[in-house]
Amino acid sequence: MTLKLFELVGLDGARPFSPYCWRIRMALAHKGLDAVSIPWRFTEKAALAPYKSEKVPVLLDGDQAIADSWAIALYLEDAYRDRPSLFGGEGGRAMARMLNAWGDLAIVGGIFPLIIADIVSQLGPEDQAYFRKTREARFGKTVEEVAAGRDSAVIGFRKSLDPLRLTLKAQSFIGGEQPNYADYIVFGGFQWARAVSSFALLEADDPVYAWRDKLLDAFGGMARNSGGYPV
Amino acid sequence: MTLKLFELVGLDGARPFSPYCWRIRMALAHKGLDAVSIPWRFTEKAALAPYKSEKVPVLLDGDQAIADSWAIALYLEDAYRDRPSLFGGEGGRAMARMLNAWGDLAIVGGIFPLIIADIVSQLGPEDQAYFRKTREARFGKTVEEVAAGRDSAVIGFRKSLDPLRLTLKAQSFIGGEQPNYADYIVFGGFQWARAVSSFALLEADDPVYAWRDKLLDAFGGMARNSGGYPV
């Protein structure tokens, strides 16, 4: 049975850029599973309606459809339990939930204002209009106004990575000696940024930079070779 | 063999108040282990010198001495592996390291300025002098100056708990249906505050408040009955 994954793209259908889709793309590779990518754009709500979702990722596995990255990760862990574990046991599965929340808030929330204008430039006209309308309502500012402060905002973002930085002083990955889903949660945000923006999120001497490099190289360089800007 | 735990106290030798010692006090209870408390004060460096530490917690287990809360947690997990697990497997053990870093930075670091002046009032003269000298050097301000902004600083602290708050929408504890060491990491900070300060860190309708209540009640109300202020 072929797995299929709806992944967010813009003008370039071969360059998926959702942080949540990248969590799952890495999780699939961790499990040694292939999935056919179905490129999906912001305004293609109708394509997801049969699966009761308005957002990606949506994973199709035979006659099952699973929406939401966290739900998909749990599904993959349970449905493919003979494959390498994403969580390393029940404790990791529970704790990853909090790291997932941290990833949503500190990583996705922290990176978004820094790359928001770059996202616009990767979208076709209809998606641009949709993205501007929904995101500008959320921020109460234009995309350009949000992005204008990024040279100072990035300093706060880097500081917010201190818990990860401290962790990487003690071990190679959040998951320990090898990466697991906790790493993919965080990495997804960096891969999202890299797909659409050349803005330097990290300084080259940051342990987080070296960690990201290892994940860019993982699975035969899957993430590094998926398009986007060199970082 | 009786376990012994050096725990930070002030004027009241029966009211331990280190966030790191409380992590271990809860971990010991989780494992069903008793430990004799050895009250220790900031300036009693000589008492710890035989164990090659200048800080508590230090755990003595027969002829072994283990310093540092994280090292002690790992020791307890490995030395008492037939007892309930603190981490729930290898994945949890690895991920708890990052939650430990988050606990050090967001919880201990976030609470400290809010209760720093209250700590002083719990100390004898010699400890007060030591505490003021070392902490005022760290902040570059007097204790009173640090504490002066706490009514506004607490708002930022509460906001910083969002990853925990999001987690508690989905599950009862960071550790899942039952608490584990990840919960004790965070709870230790709240118990530290409660031991020395009546300042309200949390609003009563906050899910974090309800979570803290459950941990105050855990192990027969061990934390709630250890002295300190009602919260």
XYZ file of C-alpha atoms in Angstrom:
462
model
C 0.000 0.000 0.000
C 1.490 3.332 -1.038
C 1.557 6.145 1.499
C 0.658 9.595 0.222
C 1.399 12.893 1.910
C -0.218 16.225 1.100
C 2.539 18.808 1.436
C 2.350 22.590 1.257
C 4.072 24.136 -1.747
C 4.071 27.464 -3.531
C 5.153 28.305 -7.083
C 7.684 25.479 -7.047
C 5.668 22.299 -6.598
C 8.823 20.345 -5.745
C 9.793 22.496 -2.757
C 7.521 21.714 0.209
C 7.816 24.357 2.917
C 5.416 23.708 5.784
C 7.166 23.178 9.146
C 4.508 20.632 10.058
C 4.836 18.715 6.797
C 8.594 18.573 7.327
C 8.120 17.023 10.751
C 6.264 14.208 8.998
C 8.606 13.946 6.023
C 11.449 13.365 8.507
C 9.336 10.965 10.578
C 8.538 8.901 7.500
C 12.229 8.681 6.629
C 13.026 7.723 10.253
C 10.561 4.849 9.891
C 12.083 3.918 6.546
C 8.766 4.599 4.795
C 8.337 6.077 1.350
C 5.436 8.374 0.592
C 4.260 9.934 -2.626
C 4.139 13.695 -2.233
C 0.933 15.418 -3.285
C 1.724 19.102 -3.728
C -0.959 21.268 -2.123
C -1.417 25.023 -2.086
C -3.057 27.244 0.534
C -6.203 27.847 -1.497
C -6.812 24.236 -2.514
C -9.178 23.592 0.397
C -11.411 21.411 -1.803
C -8.643 18.831 -2.217
C -8.578 18.215 1.542
C -12.330 18.329 2.152
C -12.758 14.565 1.679
C -10.303 14.103 4.554
C -12.083 16.526 6.887
C -9.128 18.883 7.083
C -8.401 22.396 5.898
C -4.681 22.173 6.458
C -1.712 19.982 5.707
C -0.108 17.633 6.481
C -2.662 14.987 5.633
C -1.366 11.437 5.324
C -3.204 8.812 3.297
C -2.468 5.192 4.165
C -4.734 2.872 2.233
C -8.266 3.819 3.175
C -7.156 5.839 6.187
C -6.627 9.594 6.194
C -4.872 11.245 9.123
C -4.636 15.025 9.515
C -2.426 17.100 11.847
C 1.274 16.437 12.306
C 1.013 15.244 15.897
C -1.795 12.811 15.079
C 0.177 11.542 12.095
C 3.294 10.981 14.211
C 1.285 8.932 16.720
C -0.336 7.021 13.858
C 3.021 6.167 12.293
C 4.433 5.073 15.646
C 1.507 2.713 16.281
C 0.869 1.472 12.744
C 4.564 0.791 12.070
C 5.770 -0.350 15.456
C 8.237 -2.824 13.989
C 10.121 0.133 12.477
C 12.517 2.422 14.440
C 10.628 4.227 17.174
C 9.886 7.936 16.869
C 9.562 8.401 20.626
C 11.649 5.720 22.338
C 8.898 4.533 24.661
C 5.853 5.832 26.486
C 7.751 8.484 28.441
C 9.177 9.970 25.275
C 5.791 9.909 23.600
C 4.302 11.923 26.463
C 7.213 14.358 26.794
C 7.331 14.924 23.034
C 3.908 16.499 23.394
C 5.427 19.346 25.393
C 8.365 19.647 23.019
C 5.786 19.797 20.226
C 4.120 22.716 21.993
C 7.505 24.393 22.458
C 8.223 23.811 18.773
C 4.929 25.392 17.764
C 5.406 28.446 19.974
C 9.129 29.139 20.108
C 10.218 27.748 16.739
C 7.294 28.189 14.353
C 6.018 31.247 16.210
C 9.519 32.695 16.510
C 10.561 32.120 12.895
C 7.321 33.197 11.229
C 7.775 36.988 11.510
C 11.353 36.621 10.275
C 10.437 34.916 7.000
C 6.860 36.036 6.389
C 7.748 38.371 3.530
C 9.886 35.696 1.895
C 6.955 33.286 1.975
C 4.852 35.735 -0.029
C 7.442 35.804 -2.797
C 7.203 32.016 -3.182
C 3.446 32.010 -3.781
C 1.289 32.382 -6.880
C -1.167 35.297 -7.080
C -4.188 33.559 -5.575
C -2.207 32.107 -2.679
C -0.513 35.459 -2.098
C -3.884 37.156 -1.702
C -5.107 34.449 0.688
C -1.903 34.465 2.716
C -1.792 38.244 3.054
C -5.421 38.487 4.066
C -5.303 35.773 6.743
C -1.837 36.554 8.160
C -2.185 40.320 8.149
C -5.427 39.911 10.110
C -3.562 37.744 12.633
C -0.730 40.232 13.142
C -2.784 43.410 12.697
C 0.000 44.621 10.375
C 1.030 44.217 6.774
C 3.468 41.446 5.904
C 6.103 44.088 5.207
C 5.555 45.759 8.582
C 5.938 42.422 10.373
C 9.146 41.661 8.490
C 10.657 45.116 8.948
C 11.892 44.382 12.466
C 13.568 41.088 11.716
C 17.183 42.160 12.137
C 16.502 42.870 15.798
C 13.796 40.195 16.245
C 16.226 37.450 15.237
C 18.299 38.203 18.334
C 15.360 37.337 20.575
C 14.676 34.254 18.495
C 18.249 33.027 18.919
C 18.014 33.614 22.665
C 14.799 31.592 22.817
C 16.774 28.565 21.609
C 18.755 28.404 24.862
C 16.968 25.256 26.114
C 17.986 23.462 22.906
C 21.502 24.899 23.077
C 21.940 23.682 26.667
C 20.676 20.243 25.653
C 23.136 20.016 22.783
C 26.007 20.661 25.193
C 25.162 17.334 26.804
C 24.007 15.150 23.931
C 24.023 15.054 20.125
C 20.270 15.266 19.613
C 17.144 15.977 21.634
C 16.431 12.271 21.170
C 19.847 11.329 22.571
C 22.696 9.854 20.522
C 20.412 9.649 17.496
C 17.613 11.989 16.407
C 13.990 11.160 16.993
C 10.652 12.900 16.576
C 11.573 15.565 19.133
C 14.368 16.653 16.797
C 12.097 16.618 13.754
C 9.595 18.849 15.554
C 12.217 21.549 15.896
C 14.043 20.889 12.646
C 10.803 21.252 10.673
C 10.807 24.947 11.494
C 14.336 25.465 10.231
C 13.648 23.521 7.058
C 10.521 25.607 6.428
C 12.623 28.765 6.684
C 15.353 27.406 4.460
C 12.860 26.483 1.735
C 11.683 30.050 1.299
C 14.265 32.421 2.740
C 17.975 33.194 2.655
C 17.733 35.073 5.975
C 20.328 33.784 8.464
C 18.420 32.445 11.457
C 21.539 31.084 13.159
C 25.141 32.117 13.583
C 27.666 29.646 12.248
C 29.305 29.019 15.637
C 25.987 28.161 17.316
C 25.665 24.513 18.455
C 22.143 24.669 17.015
C 23.694 25.397 13.608
C 25.810 22.230 13.807
C 22.778 20.227 14.954
C 20.734 21.526 12.001
C 23.562 20.568 9.653
C 23.452 16.979 10.880
C 19.723 16.806 10.217
C 20.143 18.356 6.783
C 22.533 15.483 6.068
C 20.294 12.787 7.562
C 18.613 10.201 5.340
C 21.047 10.772 2.496
C 20.720 14.547 2.618
C 16.970 14.416 2.028
C 16.248 17.826 3.536
C 19.333 19.511 2.103
C 18.495 18.290 -1.398
C 14.872 19.374 -1.357
C 15.379 22.849 -2.758
C 15.662 26.053 -0.828
C 18.542 28.269 0.135
C 21.928 27.186 1.445
C 22.237 27.943 5.153
C 21.092 1.192 53.413
C 19.582 4.565 54.276
C 19.530 7.244 51.622
C 20.447 10.741 52.749
C 19.721 13.976 50.900
C 21.346 17.326 51.545
C 18.598 19.899 51.106
C 18.796 23.700 51.103
C 17.078 25.379 54.049
C 17.080 28.780 55.692
C 16.016 29.800 59.192
C 13.467 26.970 59.280
C 15.478 23.762 59.001
C 12.326 21.784 58.215
C 11.359 23.791 55.136
C 13.621 22.884 52.201
C 13.342 25.398 49.383
C 15.735 24.613 46.549
C 13.974 23.943 43.215
C 16.632 21.349 42.409
C 16.289 19.577 45.760
C 12.529 19.421 45.225
C 13.008 17.713 41.880
C 14.853 14.976 43.760
C 12.511 14.872 46.748
C 9.659 14.169 44.303
C 11.765 11.678 42.329
C 12.567 9.748 45.503
C 8.861 9.580 46.374
C 8.073 8.466 42.809
C 10.523 5.597 43.294
C 9.024 4.817 46.688
C 12.320 5.570 48.390
C 12.760 7.199 51.779
C 15.656 9.521 52.430
C 16.839 11.218 55.562
C 16.970 14.961 55.008
C 20.188 16.720 55.965
C 19.416 20.431 56.264
C 22.091 22.504 54.566
C 22.565 26.262 54.347
C 24.215 28.366 51.620
C 27.351 29.053 53.634
C 27.964 25.497 54.818
C 30.338 24.701 51.951
C 32.544 22.612 54.231
C 29.785 20.055 54.772
C 29.714 19.278 51.034
C 33.459 19.356 50.418
C 33.881 15.611 51.053
C 31.426 15.033 48.202
C 33.209 17.349 45.756
C 30.270 19.692 45.459
C 29.554 23.267 46.505
C 25.824 23.032 45.949
C 22.845 20.878 46.792
C 21.231 18.508 46.132
C 23.783 15.881 47.086
C 22.467 12.345 47.556
C 24.307 9.809 49.694
C 23.555 6.160 48.981
C 25.804 3.918 51.044
C 29.359 4.812 50.037
C 28.251 6.693 46.949
C 27.725 10.446 46.766
C 25.970 11.978 43.770
C 25.760 15.729 43.207
C 23.554 17.712 40.777
C 19.856 17.042 40.352
C 20.098 15.692 36.813
C 22.908 13.287 37.743
C 20.920 12.155 40.780
C 17.805 11.514 38.688
C 19.811 9.345 36.282
C 21.421 7.557 39.221
C 18.064 6.786 40.829
C 16.653 5.546 37.529
C 19.573 3.158 37.006
C 20.211 2.068 40.587
C 16.510 1.415 41.285
C 15.318 0.137 37.963
C 12.829 -2.256 39.544
C 10.952 0.776 40.915
C 8.560 2.972 38.865
C 10.459 4.661 36.036
C 11.207 8.369 36.185
C 11.542 8.663 32.405
C 9.446 5.908 30.813
C 12.197 4.613 28.564
C 15.238 5.823 26.663
C 13.349 8.393 24.602
C 11.928 10.024 27.702
C 15.324 10.025 29.365
C 16.802 11.902 26.417
C 13.902 14.343 25.973
C 13.784 15.071 29.701
C 17.206 16.617 29.289
C 15.701 19.376 27.158
C 12.768 19.793 29.509
C 15.348 20.053 32.296
C 17.012 22.897 30.402
C 13.626 24.565 29.860
C 12.911 24.138 33.562
C 16.225 25.750 34.505
C 15.744 28.708 32.168
C 12.016 29.415 32.006
C 10.934 28.167 35.436
C 13.866 28.710 37.783
C 15.130 31.680 35.792
C 11.648 33.116 35.445
C 10.604 32.710 39.068
C 13.839 33.855 40.680
C 13.401 37.635 40.231
C 9.823 37.326 41.488
C 10.745 35.770 44.836
C 14.318 36.912 45.388
C 13.441 39.385 48.153
C 11.291 36.779 49.900
C 14.210 34.358 49.920
C 16.321 36.884 51.823
C 13.733 37.101 54.577
C 13.966 33.322 55.128
C 17.726 33.346 55.738
C 19.866 33.849 58.814
C 22.345 36.777 58.876
C 25.368 34.961 57.474
C 23.379 33.378 54.620
C 21.698 36.708 53.899
C 25.063 38.371 53.420
C 26.287 35.558 51.152
C 23.081 35.482 49.128
C 22.972 39.251 48.614
C 26.602 39.428 47.593
C 26.478 36.607 45.049
C 23.019 37.332 43.599
C 23.384 41.101 43.435
C 26.617 40.586 41.506
C 24.748 38.304 39.074
C 21.924 40.790 38.437
C 23.970 43.969 38.755
C 21.183 45.279 41.023
C 20.162 45.052 44.641
C 17.717 42.320 45.618
C 15.094 44.998 46.208
C 15.643 46.517 42.772
C 15.256 43.107 41.115
C 12.043 42.435 43.046
C 10.526 45.867 42.430
C 9.305 44.988 38.942
C 7.613 41.741 39.851
C 4.016 42.797 39.376
C 4.693 43.333 35.693
C 7.375 40.634 35.357
C 4.939 37.943 36.489
C 2.875 38.567 33.369
C 5.811 37.599 31.175
C 6.488 34.604 33.389
C 2.918 33.362 33.020
C 3.151 33.775 29.248
C 6.359 31.745 29.190
C 4.374 28.790 30.538
C 2.398 28.480 27.296
C 4.172 25.275 26.179
C 3.149 23.632 29.463
C -0.361 25.077 29.229
C -0.801 23.688 25.699
C 0.448 20.292 26.864
C -2.008 20.196 29.742
C -4.874 20.749 27.313
C -4.050 17.353 25.839
C -2.891 15.285 28.810
C -2.910 15.367 32.620
C 0.850 15.589 33.118
C 3.982 16.212 31.075
C 4.667 12.528 31.705
C 1.246 11.522 30.344
C -1.594 10.160 32.464
C 0.689 10.075 35.496
C 3.494 12.458 36.469
C 7.116 11.584 35.913
C 10.457 13.341 36.247
C 9.538 15.893 33.578
C 6.755 17.101 35.869
C 9.022 17.196 38.902
C 11.544 19.329 37.000
C 8.920 22.023 36.549
C 7.094 21.516 39.824
C 10.330 21.961 41.767
C 10.335 25.609 40.801
C 6.816 26.192 42.039
C 7.498 24.397 45.285
C 10.632 26.503 45.820
C 8.531 29.648 45.423
C 5.803 28.393 47.710
C 8.299 27.589 50.471
C 9.497 31.174 50.737
C 6.905 33.484 49.193
C 3.199 34.274 49.251
C 3.442 35.995 45.870
C 0.840 34.599 43.440
C 2.746 33.120 40.499
C -0.372 31.692 38.860
C -3.977 32.713 38.401
C -6.509 30.306 39.841
C -8.144 29.536 36.483
C -4.828 28.592 34.851
C -4.518 24.892 33.868
C -0.993 25.108 35.301
C -2.537 25.995 38.668
C -4.674 22.826 38.616
C -1.639 20.757 37.562
C 0.402 22.201 40.445
C -2.430 21.353 42.837
C -2.337 17.717 41.770
C 1.403 17.562 42.442
C 0.994 19.261 45.816
C -1.417 16.433 46.651
C 0.824 13.659 45.272
C 2.504 11.177 47.600
C 0.065 11.872 50.419
C 0.410 15.638 50.146
C 4.167 15.525 50.727
C 4.889 18.860 49.057
C 1.808 20.615 50.421
C 2.641 19.558 53.977
C 6.289 20.629 53.857
C 5.801 24.155 55.130
C 5.512 27.271 53.056
C 2.642 29.462 51.984
C -0.758 28.326 50.749
C -1.081 28.899 47.003
